[in-house]
Short mmCIF file of N, CA and C in Angstrom, two decimals:
data_model
loop_
_atom_site.label_atom_id
_atom_site.label_comp_id
_atom_site.label_asym_id
_atom_site.label_seq_id
_atom_site.Cartn_x
_atom_site.Cartn_y
_atom_site.Cartn_z
N MET A 176 -18.46 12.87 -10.52
CA MET A 176 -18.43 11.62 -9.75
C MET A 176 -17.01 11.41 -9.23
N ASN A 177 -16.93 11.19 -7.93
CA ASN A 177 -15.62 11.06 -7.29
C ASN A 177 -15.34 9.62 -6.88
N ILE A 178 -14.06 9.29 -6.85
CA ILE A 178 -13.64 8.01 -6.28
C ILE A 178 -12.31 8.27 -5.55
N VAL A 179 -12.22 7.77 -4.33
CA VAL A 179 -11.01 7.97 -3.53
C VAL A 179 -10.11 6.75 -3.66
N CYS A 180 -8.84 6.99 -3.94
CA CYS A 180 -7.85 5.93 -4.09
C CYS A 180 -6.83 6.04 -2.95
N LEU A 181 -6.76 5.00 -2.15
CA LEU A 181 -5.88 5.01 -0.98
C LEU A 181 -4.81 3.93 -1.08
N ASP A 182 -3.62 4.26 -0.65
CA ASP A 182 -2.58 3.26 -0.45
C ASP A 182 -2.99 2.42 0.78
N MET A 183 -2.41 1.23 0.92
CA MET A 183 -2.75 0.37 2.06
C MET A 183 -1.69 0.41 3.16
N GLU A 184 -0.48 -0.07 2.84
CA GLU A 184 0.55 -0.19 3.88
C GLU A 184 1.09 1.17 4.27
N GLY A 185 1.17 1.41 5.57
CA GLY A 185 1.63 2.69 6.07
C GLY A 185 0.51 3.71 6.20
N VAL A 186 -0.62 3.43 5.53
CA VAL A 186 -1.78 4.33 5.58
C VAL A 186 -2.92 3.70 6.39
N LEU A 187 -3.28 2.48 6.05
CA LEU A 187 -4.38 1.79 6.75
C LEU A 187 -3.88 0.68 7.67
N VAL A 188 -2.80 0.05 7.28
CA VAL A 188 -2.23 -1.05 8.09
C VAL A 188 -0.72 -0.83 8.20
N PRO A 189 -0.09 -1.42 9.22
CA PRO A 189 1.38 -1.31 9.32
C PRO A 189 2.05 -1.94 8.11
N GLU A 190 3.29 -1.56 7.87
CA GLU A 190 4.06 -2.13 6.75
C GLU A 190 4.31 -3.62 7.01
N ILE A 191 3.85 -4.45 6.07
CA ILE A 191 3.97 -5.91 6.21
C ILE A 191 5.44 -6.33 6.29
N TRP A 192 6.27 -5.78 5.43
CA TRP A 192 7.67 -6.22 5.40
C TRP A 192 8.43 -5.80 6.66
N ILE A 193 8.07 -4.68 7.24
CA ILE A 193 8.71 -4.27 8.51
C ILE A 193 8.30 -5.23 9.62
N ALA A 194 7.00 -5.59 9.65
CA ALA A 194 6.53 -6.56 10.66
C ALA A 194 7.23 -7.90 10.48
N PHE A 195 7.41 -8.31 9.24
CA PHE A 195 8.07 -9.60 8.98
C PHE A 195 9.56 -9.52 9.30
N SER A 196 10.17 -8.37 9.06
CA SER A 196 11.57 -8.17 9.42
C SER A 196 11.76 -8.38 10.92
N GLU A 197 10.84 -7.80 11.69
CA GLU A 197 10.93 -7.94 13.16
C GLU A 197 10.67 -9.38 13.60
N ALA A 198 9.66 -10.02 12.98
CA ALA A 198 9.32 -11.40 13.37
C ALA A 198 10.42 -12.39 13.00
N SER A 199 11.09 -12.14 11.86
CA SER A 199 12.11 -13.08 11.37
C SER A 199 13.51 -12.74 11.87
N GLY A 200 13.67 -11.53 12.42
CA GLY A 200 15.00 -11.11 12.87
C GLY A 200 15.95 -10.79 11.73
N ILE A 201 15.38 -10.41 10.56
CA ILE A 201 16.22 -10.07 9.40
C ILE A 201 16.07 -8.57 9.13
N PRO A 202 16.99 -7.74 9.66
CA PRO A 202 16.82 -6.29 9.57
C PRO A 202 16.76 -5.75 8.14
N GLU A 203 17.42 -6.46 7.18
CA GLU A 203 17.42 -5.97 5.79
C GLU A 203 16.02 -5.88 5.19
N LEU A 204 15.10 -6.68 5.71
CA LEU A 204 13.74 -6.70 5.15
C LEU A 204 12.90 -5.49 5.59
N ARG A 205 13.48 -4.61 6.39
CA ARG A 205 12.75 -3.39 6.79
C ARG A 205 12.62 -2.40 5.63
N ARG A 206 13.42 -2.59 4.59
CA ARG A 206 13.42 -1.66 3.45
C ARG A 206 12.07 -1.72 2.73
N THR A 207 11.47 -0.54 2.47
CA THR A 207 10.16 -0.49 1.82
C THR A 207 10.18 0.52 0.68
N THR A 208 9.00 0.77 0.09
CA THR A 208 8.89 1.75 -0.99
C THR A 208 9.11 3.18 -0.48
N ARG A 209 9.17 3.36 0.84
CA ARG A 209 9.54 4.68 1.38
C ARG A 209 11.03 4.93 1.16
N ASP A 210 11.80 3.82 1.07
CA ASP A 210 13.25 3.91 0.95
C ASP A 210 13.74 3.69 -0.48
N GLU A 211 13.01 2.85 -1.23
CA GLU A 211 13.45 2.45 -2.58
C GLU A 211 12.36 2.75 -3.61
N PRO A 212 12.59 3.75 -4.47
CA PRO A 212 11.57 4.10 -5.47
C PRO A 212 11.33 3.02 -6.52
N ASP A 213 12.35 2.18 -6.81
CA ASP A 213 12.24 1.16 -7.86
C ASP A 213 11.67 -0.13 -7.27
N TYR A 214 10.38 -0.36 -7.54
CA TYR A 214 9.68 -1.50 -6.89
C TYR A 214 10.24 -2.84 -7.35
N ASP A 215 10.56 -2.97 -8.65
CA ASP A 215 11.10 -4.24 -9.14
C ASP A 215 12.43 -4.56 -8.45
N LYS A 216 13.26 -3.55 -8.32
CA LYS A 216 14.55 -3.72 -7.65
C LYS A 216 14.33 -4.17 -6.19
N LEU A 217 13.38 -3.52 -5.53
CA LEU A 217 13.08 -3.83 -4.12
C LEU A 217 12.58 -5.27 -3.97
N MET A 218 11.62 -5.68 -4.82
CA MET A 218 11.05 -7.03 -4.70
C MET A 218 12.07 -8.12 -5.05
N THR A 219 12.88 -7.88 -6.07
CA THR A 219 13.91 -8.86 -6.45
C THR A 219 14.87 -9.07 -5.29
N TRP A 220 15.23 -7.97 -4.64
CA TRP A 220 16.14 -8.02 -3.50
C TRP A 220 15.49 -8.77 -2.33
N ARG A 221 14.20 -8.49 -2.07
CA ARG A 221 13.48 -9.18 -0.99
C ARG A 221 13.42 -10.69 -1.23
N LEU A 222 13.09 -11.07 -2.47
CA LEU A 222 12.95 -12.51 -2.78
C LEU A 222 14.29 -13.22 -2.61
N GLY A 223 15.38 -12.52 -2.94
CA GLY A 223 16.72 -13.09 -2.75
C GLY A 223 17.01 -13.35 -1.27
N ILE A 224 16.61 -12.42 -0.42
CA ILE A 224 16.81 -12.58 1.04
C ILE A 224 15.95 -13.73 1.58
N LEU A 225 14.70 -13.82 1.12
CA LEU A 225 13.83 -14.92 1.56
C LEU A 225 14.44 -16.27 1.19
N LYS A 226 14.92 -16.38 -0.05
CA LYS A 226 15.52 -17.64 -0.53
C LYS A 226 16.75 -17.99 0.30
N GLU A 227 17.57 -17.00 0.56
CA GLU A 227 18.80 -17.19 1.34
C GLU A 227 18.50 -17.75 2.73
N HIS A 228 17.37 -17.31 3.31
CA HIS A 228 17.02 -17.74 4.67
C HIS A 228 16.01 -18.90 4.70
N GLY A 229 15.64 -19.39 3.51
CA GLY A 229 14.69 -20.52 3.44
C GLY A 229 13.30 -20.17 3.93
N LEU A 230 12.87 -18.92 3.71
CA LEU A 230 11.55 -18.48 4.15
C LEU A 230 10.61 -18.33 2.95
N GLY A 231 9.32 -18.63 3.18
CA GLY A 231 8.36 -18.58 2.08
C GLY A 231 7.06 -17.94 2.50
N LEU A 232 6.02 -18.21 1.70
CA LEU A 232 4.72 -17.58 1.90
C LEU A 232 4.12 -17.89 3.26
N LYS A 233 4.26 -19.15 3.69
CA LYS A 233 3.64 -19.57 4.97
C LYS A 233 4.15 -18.72 6.14
N GLU A 234 5.45 -18.48 6.17
CA GLU A 234 6.04 -17.70 7.27
C GLU A 234 5.55 -16.24 7.24
N ILE A 235 5.46 -15.68 6.04
CA ILE A 235 4.99 -14.29 5.94
C ILE A 235 3.52 -14.21 6.34
N GLN A 236 2.71 -15.17 5.87
CA GLN A 236 1.28 -15.16 6.22
C GLN A 236 1.06 -15.33 7.72
N ALA A 237 1.94 -16.07 8.39
CA ALA A 237 1.82 -16.24 9.85
C ALA A 237 2.02 -14.90 10.55
N THR A 238 2.93 -14.07 10.02
CA THR A 238 3.14 -12.73 10.57
C THR A 238 1.94 -11.84 10.28
N ILE A 239 1.44 -11.89 9.04
CA ILE A 239 0.31 -11.04 8.63
C ILE A 239 -0.93 -11.33 9.49
N ALA A 240 -1.12 -12.59 9.87
CA ALA A 240 -2.27 -12.98 10.69
C ALA A 240 -2.31 -12.22 12.02
N LYS A 241 -1.14 -11.76 12.47
CA LYS A 241 -1.05 -11.05 13.77
C LYS A 241 -1.12 -9.54 13.61
N ILE A 242 -1.16 -9.04 12.36
CA ILE A 242 -1.18 -7.59 12.11
C ILE A 242 -2.61 -7.07 12.18
N ASP A 243 -2.80 -5.99 12.91
CA ASP A 243 -4.10 -5.31 12.95
C ASP A 243 -3.99 -3.98 12.20
N PRO A 244 -5.13 -3.49 11.67
CA PRO A 244 -5.10 -2.16 11.05
C PRO A 244 -4.59 -1.11 12.03
N LEU A 245 -4.08 0.00 11.50
CA LEU A 245 -3.65 1.11 12.34
C LEU A 245 -4.83 1.63 13.16
N PRO A 246 -4.60 2.09 14.38
CA PRO A 246 -5.71 2.59 15.22
C PRO A 246 -6.49 3.69 14.50
N GLY A 247 -7.79 3.49 14.38
CA GLY A 247 -8.65 4.47 13.72
C GLY A 247 -8.86 4.23 12.24
N ALA A 248 -8.10 3.28 11.65
CA ALA A 248 -8.18 3.06 10.19
C ALA A 248 -9.54 2.54 9.76
N LYS A 249 -10.10 1.59 10.50
CA LYS A 249 -11.39 1.02 10.07
C LYS A 249 -12.51 2.05 10.19
N ALA A 250 -12.52 2.82 11.27
CA ALA A 250 -13.56 3.85 11.45
C ALA A 250 -13.44 4.90 10.34
N PHE A 251 -12.21 5.28 10.01
CA PHE A 251 -11.95 6.24 8.92
C PHE A 251 -12.50 5.69 7.61
N LEU A 252 -12.16 4.43 7.32
CA LEU A 252 -12.57 3.82 6.06
C LEU A 252 -14.09 3.65 6.01
N ASP A 253 -14.69 3.25 7.13
CA ASP A 253 -16.16 3.09 7.18
C ASP A 253 -16.86 4.41 6.88
N GLU A 254 -16.38 5.48 7.49
CA GLU A 254 -17.03 6.78 7.27
C GLU A 254 -16.80 7.26 5.84
N LEU A 255 -15.60 7.04 5.32
CA LEU A 255 -15.29 7.45 3.96
C LEU A 255 -16.15 6.67 2.96
N ARG A 256 -16.29 5.37 3.18
CA ARG A 256 -17.07 4.53 2.26
C ARG A 256 -18.56 4.84 2.34
N ALA A 257 -19.01 5.39 3.46
CA ALA A 257 -20.41 5.80 3.58
C ALA A 257 -20.66 7.11 2.83
N THR A 258 -19.56 7.81 2.50
CA THR A 258 -19.64 9.12 1.86
C THR A 258 -19.42 9.05 0.35
N THR A 259 -18.47 8.20 -0.07
CA THR A 259 -18.08 8.13 -1.49
C THR A 259 -17.50 6.76 -1.80
N GLN A 260 -17.22 6.52 -3.07
CA GLN A 260 -16.59 5.25 -3.48
C GLN A 260 -15.11 5.28 -3.12
N VAL A 261 -14.59 4.12 -2.69
CA VAL A 261 -13.18 4.02 -2.28
C VAL A 261 -12.57 2.76 -2.88
N ILE A 262 -11.38 2.90 -3.43
CA ILE A 262 -10.60 1.74 -3.87
C ILE A 262 -9.23 1.84 -3.22
N ILE A 263 -8.77 0.72 -2.68
CA ILE A 263 -7.40 0.66 -2.16
C ILE A 263 -6.50 0.21 -3.31
N LEU A 264 -5.50 1.03 -3.62
CA LEU A 264 -4.53 0.69 -4.67
C LEU A 264 -3.20 0.39 -3.98
N SER A 265 -2.78 -0.87 -4.07
CA SER A 265 -1.59 -1.28 -3.33
C SER A 265 -0.66 -2.09 -4.21
N ASP A 266 0.64 -1.95 -3.96
CA ASP A 266 1.61 -2.79 -4.64
C ASP A 266 1.86 -4.09 -3.87
N THR A 267 1.03 -4.36 -2.86
CA THR A 267 1.15 -5.63 -2.16
C THR A 267 0.52 -6.74 -3.01
N PHE A 268 0.31 -7.89 -2.41
CA PHE A 268 -0.14 -9.07 -3.16
C PHE A 268 -1.40 -9.65 -2.54
N GLU A 269 -2.25 -10.25 -3.40
CA GLU A 269 -3.50 -10.85 -2.93
C GLU A 269 -3.24 -11.79 -1.76
N GLU A 270 -2.14 -12.55 -1.86
CA GLU A 270 -1.82 -13.56 -0.84
C GLU A 270 -1.49 -12.93 0.51
N PHE A 271 -1.11 -11.65 0.51
CA PHE A 271 -0.82 -10.92 1.75
C PHE A 271 -2.06 -10.16 2.24
N ALA A 272 -2.82 -9.60 1.30
CA ALA A 272 -3.84 -8.60 1.64
C ALA A 272 -5.12 -9.17 2.24
N LYS A 273 -5.49 -10.39 1.86
CA LYS A 273 -6.82 -10.89 2.21
C LYS A 273 -7.17 -10.81 3.70
N PRO A 274 -6.32 -11.32 4.61
CA PRO A 274 -6.69 -11.23 6.04
C PRO A 274 -6.80 -9.79 6.54
N LEU A 275 -6.04 -8.88 5.94
CA LEU A 275 -6.10 -7.47 6.34
C LEU A 275 -7.39 -6.83 5.83
N MET A 276 -7.83 -7.22 4.63
CA MET A 276 -9.09 -6.70 4.09
C MET A 276 -10.27 -7.16 4.95
N GLU A 277 -10.17 -8.38 5.46
CA GLU A 277 -11.24 -8.88 6.35
C GLU A 277 -11.34 -8.00 7.59
N LYS A 278 -10.20 -7.64 8.17
CA LYS A 278 -10.20 -6.80 9.38
C LYS A 278 -10.68 -5.38 9.09
N LEU A 279 -10.61 -4.96 7.83
CA LEU A 279 -11.06 -3.61 7.45
C LEU A 279 -12.49 -3.61 6.89
N GLY A 280 -13.17 -4.77 6.95
CA GLY A 280 -14.56 -4.83 6.48
C GLY A 280 -14.68 -5.03 4.98
N TRP A 281 -13.72 -5.70 4.37
CA TRP A 281 -13.72 -6.07 2.95
C TRP A 281 -13.88 -4.89 1.98
N PRO A 282 -13.05 -3.85 2.08
CA PRO A 282 -13.07 -2.81 1.04
C PRO A 282 -12.51 -3.38 -0.27
N THR A 283 -12.78 -2.70 -1.36
CA THR A 283 -12.23 -3.11 -2.66
C THR A 283 -10.74 -2.80 -2.70
N ILE A 284 -9.96 -3.79 -3.14
CA ILE A 284 -8.51 -3.57 -3.29
C ILE A 284 -8.07 -4.06 -4.66
N PHE A 285 -7.24 -3.25 -5.30
CA PHE A 285 -6.56 -3.66 -6.53
C PHE A 285 -5.10 -3.84 -6.15
N CYS A 286 -4.58 -5.06 -6.30
CA CYS A 286 -3.17 -5.30 -5.98
C CYS A 286 -2.60 -6.34 -6.93
N ASN A 287 -1.48 -6.92 -6.59
CA ASN A 287 -0.75 -7.83 -7.48
C ASN A 287 -0.83 -9.26 -6.96
N SER A 288 -0.13 -10.18 -7.61
CA SER A 288 -0.16 -11.57 -7.14
C SER A 288 1.25 -12.16 -7.14
N LEU A 289 1.44 -13.14 -6.27
CA LEU A 289 2.74 -13.81 -6.14
C LEU A 289 2.77 -15.09 -6.97
N GLU A 290 3.97 -15.48 -7.36
CA GLU A 290 4.18 -16.80 -7.97
C GLU A 290 4.82 -17.66 -6.87
N VAL A 291 4.12 -18.73 -6.51
CA VAL A 291 4.56 -19.54 -5.36
C VAL A 291 4.74 -21.00 -5.79
N ALA A 292 5.89 -21.57 -5.47
CA ALA A 292 6.16 -22.97 -5.79
C ALA A 292 5.40 -23.88 -4.82
N GLU A 293 5.32 -25.17 -5.16
CA GLU A 293 4.58 -26.12 -4.32
C GLU A 293 5.12 -26.18 -2.90
N ASN A 294 6.43 -25.95 -2.75
CA ASN A 294 7.03 -26.01 -1.41
C ASN A 294 6.83 -24.71 -0.62
N GLY A 295 6.09 -23.74 -1.22
CA GLY A 295 5.82 -22.48 -0.53
C GLY A 295 6.82 -21.38 -0.79
N GLU A 296 7.88 -21.69 -1.56
CA GLU A 296 8.86 -20.66 -1.89
C GLU A 296 8.23 -19.65 -2.84
N ILE A 297 8.44 -18.36 -2.55
CA ILE A 297 7.95 -17.31 -3.45
C ILE A 297 9.00 -17.16 -4.56
N THR A 298 8.63 -17.57 -5.77
CA THR A 298 9.60 -17.60 -6.87
C THR A 298 9.54 -16.35 -7.74
N GLY A 299 8.46 -15.59 -7.62
CA GLY A 299 8.33 -14.37 -8.42
C GLY A 299 7.04 -13.66 -8.08
N TYR A 300 6.71 -12.69 -8.89
CA TYR A 300 5.49 -11.92 -8.64
C TYR A 300 4.98 -11.38 -9.96
N LYS A 301 3.68 -11.14 -10.01
CA LYS A 301 3.05 -10.64 -11.24
C LYS A 301 2.38 -9.31 -10.93
N MET A 302 2.89 -8.26 -11.54
CA MET A 302 2.30 -6.93 -11.35
C MET A 302 1.05 -6.83 -12.23
N ARG A 303 0.02 -6.23 -11.70
CA ARG A 303 -1.26 -6.10 -12.42
C ARG A 303 -1.07 -5.31 -13.70
N CYS A 304 -0.30 -4.24 -13.63
CA CYS A 304 0.04 -3.44 -14.80
C CYS A 304 1.22 -2.55 -14.41
N GLU A 305 1.83 -1.92 -15.40
CA GLU A 305 2.97 -1.06 -15.12
C GLU A 305 2.51 0.21 -14.41
N LYS A 306 3.31 0.69 -13.44
CA LYS A 306 2.95 1.88 -12.65
C LYS A 306 1.49 1.77 -12.23
N SER A 307 1.18 0.68 -11.50
CA SER A 307 -0.22 0.28 -11.29
C SER A 307 -1.10 1.36 -10.67
N LYS A 308 -0.58 2.14 -9.75
CA LYS A 308 -1.42 3.14 -9.09
C LYS A 308 -1.77 4.29 -10.04
N LEU A 309 -0.76 4.82 -10.72
CA LEU A 309 -0.98 5.91 -11.67
C LEU A 309 -1.85 5.42 -12.85
N THR A 310 -1.54 4.24 -13.36
CA THR A 310 -2.29 3.68 -14.49
C THR A 310 -3.76 3.50 -14.12
N THR A 311 -4.03 3.03 -12.89
CA THR A 311 -5.41 2.81 -12.45
C THR A 311 -6.15 4.13 -12.30
N VAL A 312 -5.49 5.13 -11.70
CA VAL A 312 -6.11 6.44 -11.55
C VAL A 312 -6.47 7.03 -12.91
N LYS A 313 -5.56 6.91 -13.88
CA LYS A 313 -5.84 7.43 -15.22
C LYS A 313 -6.99 6.67 -15.87
N ALA A 314 -7.04 5.37 -15.64
CA ALA A 314 -8.14 4.56 -16.20
C ALA A 314 -9.47 4.96 -15.59
N LEU A 315 -9.50 5.21 -14.29
CA LEU A 315 -10.74 5.66 -13.63
C LEU A 315 -11.17 7.01 -14.18
N GLN A 316 -10.20 7.89 -14.41
CA GLN A 316 -10.52 9.21 -14.97
C GLN A 316 -11.07 9.07 -16.40
N SER A 317 -10.57 8.08 -17.13
CA SER A 317 -11.02 7.90 -18.52
C SER A 317 -12.46 7.41 -18.60
N ILE A 318 -12.99 6.87 -17.49
CA ILE A 318 -14.40 6.43 -17.50
C ILE A 318 -15.29 7.37 -16.69
N GLY A 319 -14.79 8.59 -16.48
CA GLY A 319 -15.66 9.62 -15.94
C GLY A 319 -15.54 9.95 -14.46
N TYR A 320 -14.55 9.37 -13.79
CA TYR A 320 -14.39 9.66 -12.36
C TYR A 320 -13.35 10.76 -12.14
N ASP A 321 -13.61 11.60 -11.14
CA ASP A 321 -12.58 12.47 -10.59
C ASP A 321 -11.94 11.72 -9.44
N THR A 322 -10.62 11.64 -9.42
CA THR A 322 -9.96 10.88 -8.35
C THR A 322 -9.37 11.80 -7.30
N ILE A 323 -9.42 11.31 -6.07
CA ILE A 323 -8.77 11.93 -4.92
C ILE A 323 -7.87 10.83 -4.34
N ALA A 324 -6.60 11.12 -4.14
CA ALA A 324 -5.68 10.04 -3.76
C ALA A 324 -4.86 10.40 -2.53
N SER A 325 -4.49 9.36 -1.78
CA SER A 325 -3.63 9.57 -0.63
C SER A 325 -2.73 8.36 -0.41
N GLY A 326 -1.48 8.64 -0.04
CA GLY A 326 -0.52 7.59 0.24
C GLY A 326 0.67 8.15 0.98
N ASP A 327 1.67 7.30 1.21
CA ASP A 327 2.80 7.72 2.04
C ASP A 327 4.16 7.58 1.38
N SER A 328 4.23 6.92 0.21
CA SER A 328 5.53 6.52 -0.32
C SER A 328 5.79 7.05 -1.73
N PHE A 329 7.01 6.78 -2.20
CA PHE A 329 7.40 7.19 -3.55
C PHE A 329 6.42 6.68 -4.60
N ASN A 330 5.97 5.41 -4.44
CA ASN A 330 5.11 4.83 -5.46
C ASN A 330 3.68 5.36 -5.41
N ASP A 331 3.37 6.26 -4.49
CA ASP A 331 2.04 6.89 -4.43
C ASP A 331 2.04 8.27 -5.10
N LEU A 332 3.22 8.82 -5.36
CA LEU A 332 3.30 10.21 -5.84
C LEU A 332 2.59 10.39 -7.18
N GLY A 333 2.73 9.41 -8.08
CA GLY A 333 2.10 9.52 -9.40
C GLY A 333 0.60 9.67 -9.31
N MET A 334 -0.04 8.81 -8.50
CA MET A 334 -1.51 8.88 -8.42
C MET A 334 -1.96 10.14 -7.67
N ILE A 335 -1.16 10.57 -6.69
CA ILE A 335 -1.49 11.79 -5.94
C ILE A 335 -1.43 13.01 -6.88
N GLN A 336 -0.35 13.09 -7.65
CA GLN A 336 -0.15 14.25 -8.53
C GLN A 336 -1.13 14.27 -9.71
N ALA A 337 -1.61 13.10 -10.12
CA ALA A 337 -2.52 13.01 -11.27
C ALA A 337 -3.99 13.24 -10.87
N SER A 338 -4.27 13.28 -9.57
CA SER A 338 -5.65 13.38 -9.10
C SER A 338 -6.08 14.83 -8.91
N LYS A 339 -7.40 15.05 -8.84
CA LYS A 339 -7.89 16.43 -8.68
C LYS A 339 -7.52 16.96 -7.29
N ALA A 340 -7.35 16.05 -6.33
CA ALA A 340 -6.83 16.40 -5.00
C ALA A 340 -6.00 15.22 -4.52
N GLY A 341 -4.90 15.52 -3.85
CA GLY A 341 -4.04 14.44 -3.37
C GLY A 341 -3.37 14.84 -2.07
N PHE A 342 -3.14 13.85 -1.22
CA PHE A 342 -2.61 14.11 0.12
C PHE A 342 -1.58 13.05 0.50
N LEU A 343 -0.53 13.50 1.17
CA LEU A 343 0.40 12.58 1.82
C LEU A 343 -0.16 12.25 3.19
N PHE A 344 0.01 10.99 3.62
CA PHE A 344 -0.48 10.60 4.94
C PHE A 344 0.57 9.73 5.63
N LYS A 345 0.99 10.18 6.82
CA LYS A 345 2.02 9.47 7.59
C LYS A 345 3.26 9.18 6.73
N SER A 346 3.66 10.18 5.94
CA SER A 346 4.79 10.01 5.02
C SER A 346 6.11 10.29 5.74
N THR A 347 7.20 10.19 4.98
CA THR A 347 8.52 10.46 5.56
C THR A 347 8.83 11.96 5.48
N GLU A 348 9.72 12.41 6.34
CA GLU A 348 10.14 13.82 6.31
C GLU A 348 10.75 14.17 4.96
N GLN A 349 11.49 13.22 4.37
CA GLN A 349 12.15 13.48 3.09
C GLN A 349 11.12 13.69 1.97
N ILE A 350 10.12 12.81 1.89
CA ILE A 350 9.10 12.94 0.83
C ILE A 350 8.31 14.23 1.03
N LYS A 351 7.99 14.56 2.28
CA LYS A 351 7.26 15.81 2.55
C LYS A 351 8.10 17.03 2.16
N ALA A 352 9.39 16.96 2.45
CA ALA A 352 10.28 18.08 2.10
C ALA A 352 10.44 18.22 0.59
N ASP A 353 10.49 17.08 -0.10
CA ASP A 353 10.64 17.09 -1.56
C ASP A 353 9.37 17.57 -2.27
N HIS A 354 8.23 17.44 -1.60
CA HIS A 354 6.94 17.77 -2.23
C HIS A 354 6.10 18.66 -1.32
N PRO A 355 6.60 19.88 -1.06
CA PRO A 355 5.86 20.79 -0.17
C PRO A 355 4.50 21.20 -0.73
N GLU A 356 4.31 20.99 -2.05
CA GLU A 356 3.04 21.37 -2.67
C GLU A 356 1.91 20.40 -2.33
N ILE A 357 2.25 19.22 -1.79
CA ILE A 357 1.22 18.22 -1.45
C ILE A 357 0.88 18.35 0.03
N PRO A 358 -0.39 18.64 0.37
CA PRO A 358 -0.76 18.70 1.80
C PRO A 358 -0.46 17.36 2.48
N ALA A 359 0.08 17.44 3.69
CA ALA A 359 0.48 16.23 4.41
C ALA A 359 -0.22 16.17 5.77
N PHE A 360 -0.73 15.00 6.11
CA PHE A 360 -1.45 14.82 7.37
C PHE A 360 -0.91 13.62 8.13
N GLU A 361 -1.14 13.65 9.45
CA GLU A 361 -0.71 12.55 10.31
C GLU A 361 -1.89 11.84 10.98
N GLU A 362 -3.05 12.49 11.02
CA GLU A 362 -4.21 11.93 11.74
C GLU A 362 -5.36 11.65 10.77
N PHE A 363 -6.07 10.54 11.02
CA PHE A 363 -7.18 10.16 10.14
C PHE A 363 -8.27 11.23 10.07
N ASP A 364 -8.58 11.87 11.19
CA ASP A 364 -9.62 12.91 11.18
C ASP A 364 -9.27 14.05 10.23
N ASP A 365 -8.00 14.43 10.20
CA ASP A 365 -7.56 15.51 9.34
C ASP A 365 -7.61 15.10 7.86
N LEU A 366 -7.21 13.85 7.59
CA LEU A 366 -7.26 13.35 6.21
C LEU A 366 -8.71 13.25 5.74
N LEU A 367 -9.58 12.76 6.62
CA LEU A 367 -11.00 12.63 6.28
C LEU A 367 -11.61 13.99 5.95
N ALA A 368 -11.29 15.00 6.78
CA ALA A 368 -11.81 16.35 6.54
C ALA A 368 -11.31 16.90 5.21
N ALA A 369 -10.04 16.66 4.89
CA ALA A 369 -9.46 17.16 3.64
C ALA A 369 -10.11 16.49 2.43
N ILE A 370 -10.33 15.16 2.53
CA ILE A 370 -10.97 14.44 1.42
C ILE A 370 -12.41 14.93 1.24
N LYS A 371 -13.13 15.07 2.35
CA LYS A 371 -14.53 15.52 2.25
C LYS A 371 -14.62 16.93 1.64
N ALA A 372 -13.64 17.78 1.99
CA ALA A 372 -13.63 19.14 1.43
C ALA A 372 -13.36 19.12 -0.07
N ALA A 373 -12.66 18.08 -0.53
CA ALA A 373 -12.30 18.00 -1.96
C ALA A 373 -13.40 17.34 -2.80
N LEU A 374 -14.34 16.67 -2.14
CA LEU A 374 -15.39 15.96 -2.88
C LEU A 374 -16.31 16.93 -3.63
#
């Protein structure tokens, strides 16, 4: 029994923080998990920048409302879900993901949650579990699933390497160079074919 685990940002939808960086005019917020392997360090730094500029959840959600899935992402996901079970494993937050899941036809997503003050300031965040993507893949394997995983960033490598098949998708040149053993794709049709061949 197979289950496909996909990253969300950079794979199915544009990077939320890059879109918000452009909308807010704060270039420092372009930094993502492609650049910083330590997620806690990255999020703490982001929350500090938001506080400094007086920005909160409402402003980020206004940007997210204008984000559409990457071209071809919904058709890819629809065909994949018609073939096998799919879970999106993301280090994003429920408060960010919901409108994007609606545009993708409500696939299952496992992600984290934000701590938000009454005034809308994001004061912290709650991770679902440690190393959430790798931990989830191992948990799925422990209940009898073979996992196939794909993502683009440092925080996807654990689940990709722990799965029976794993693929980089729209990743950075550095990550691809560091991990030549992981097949890398740029187009949804190629990723779909590789996943189907691994099923």
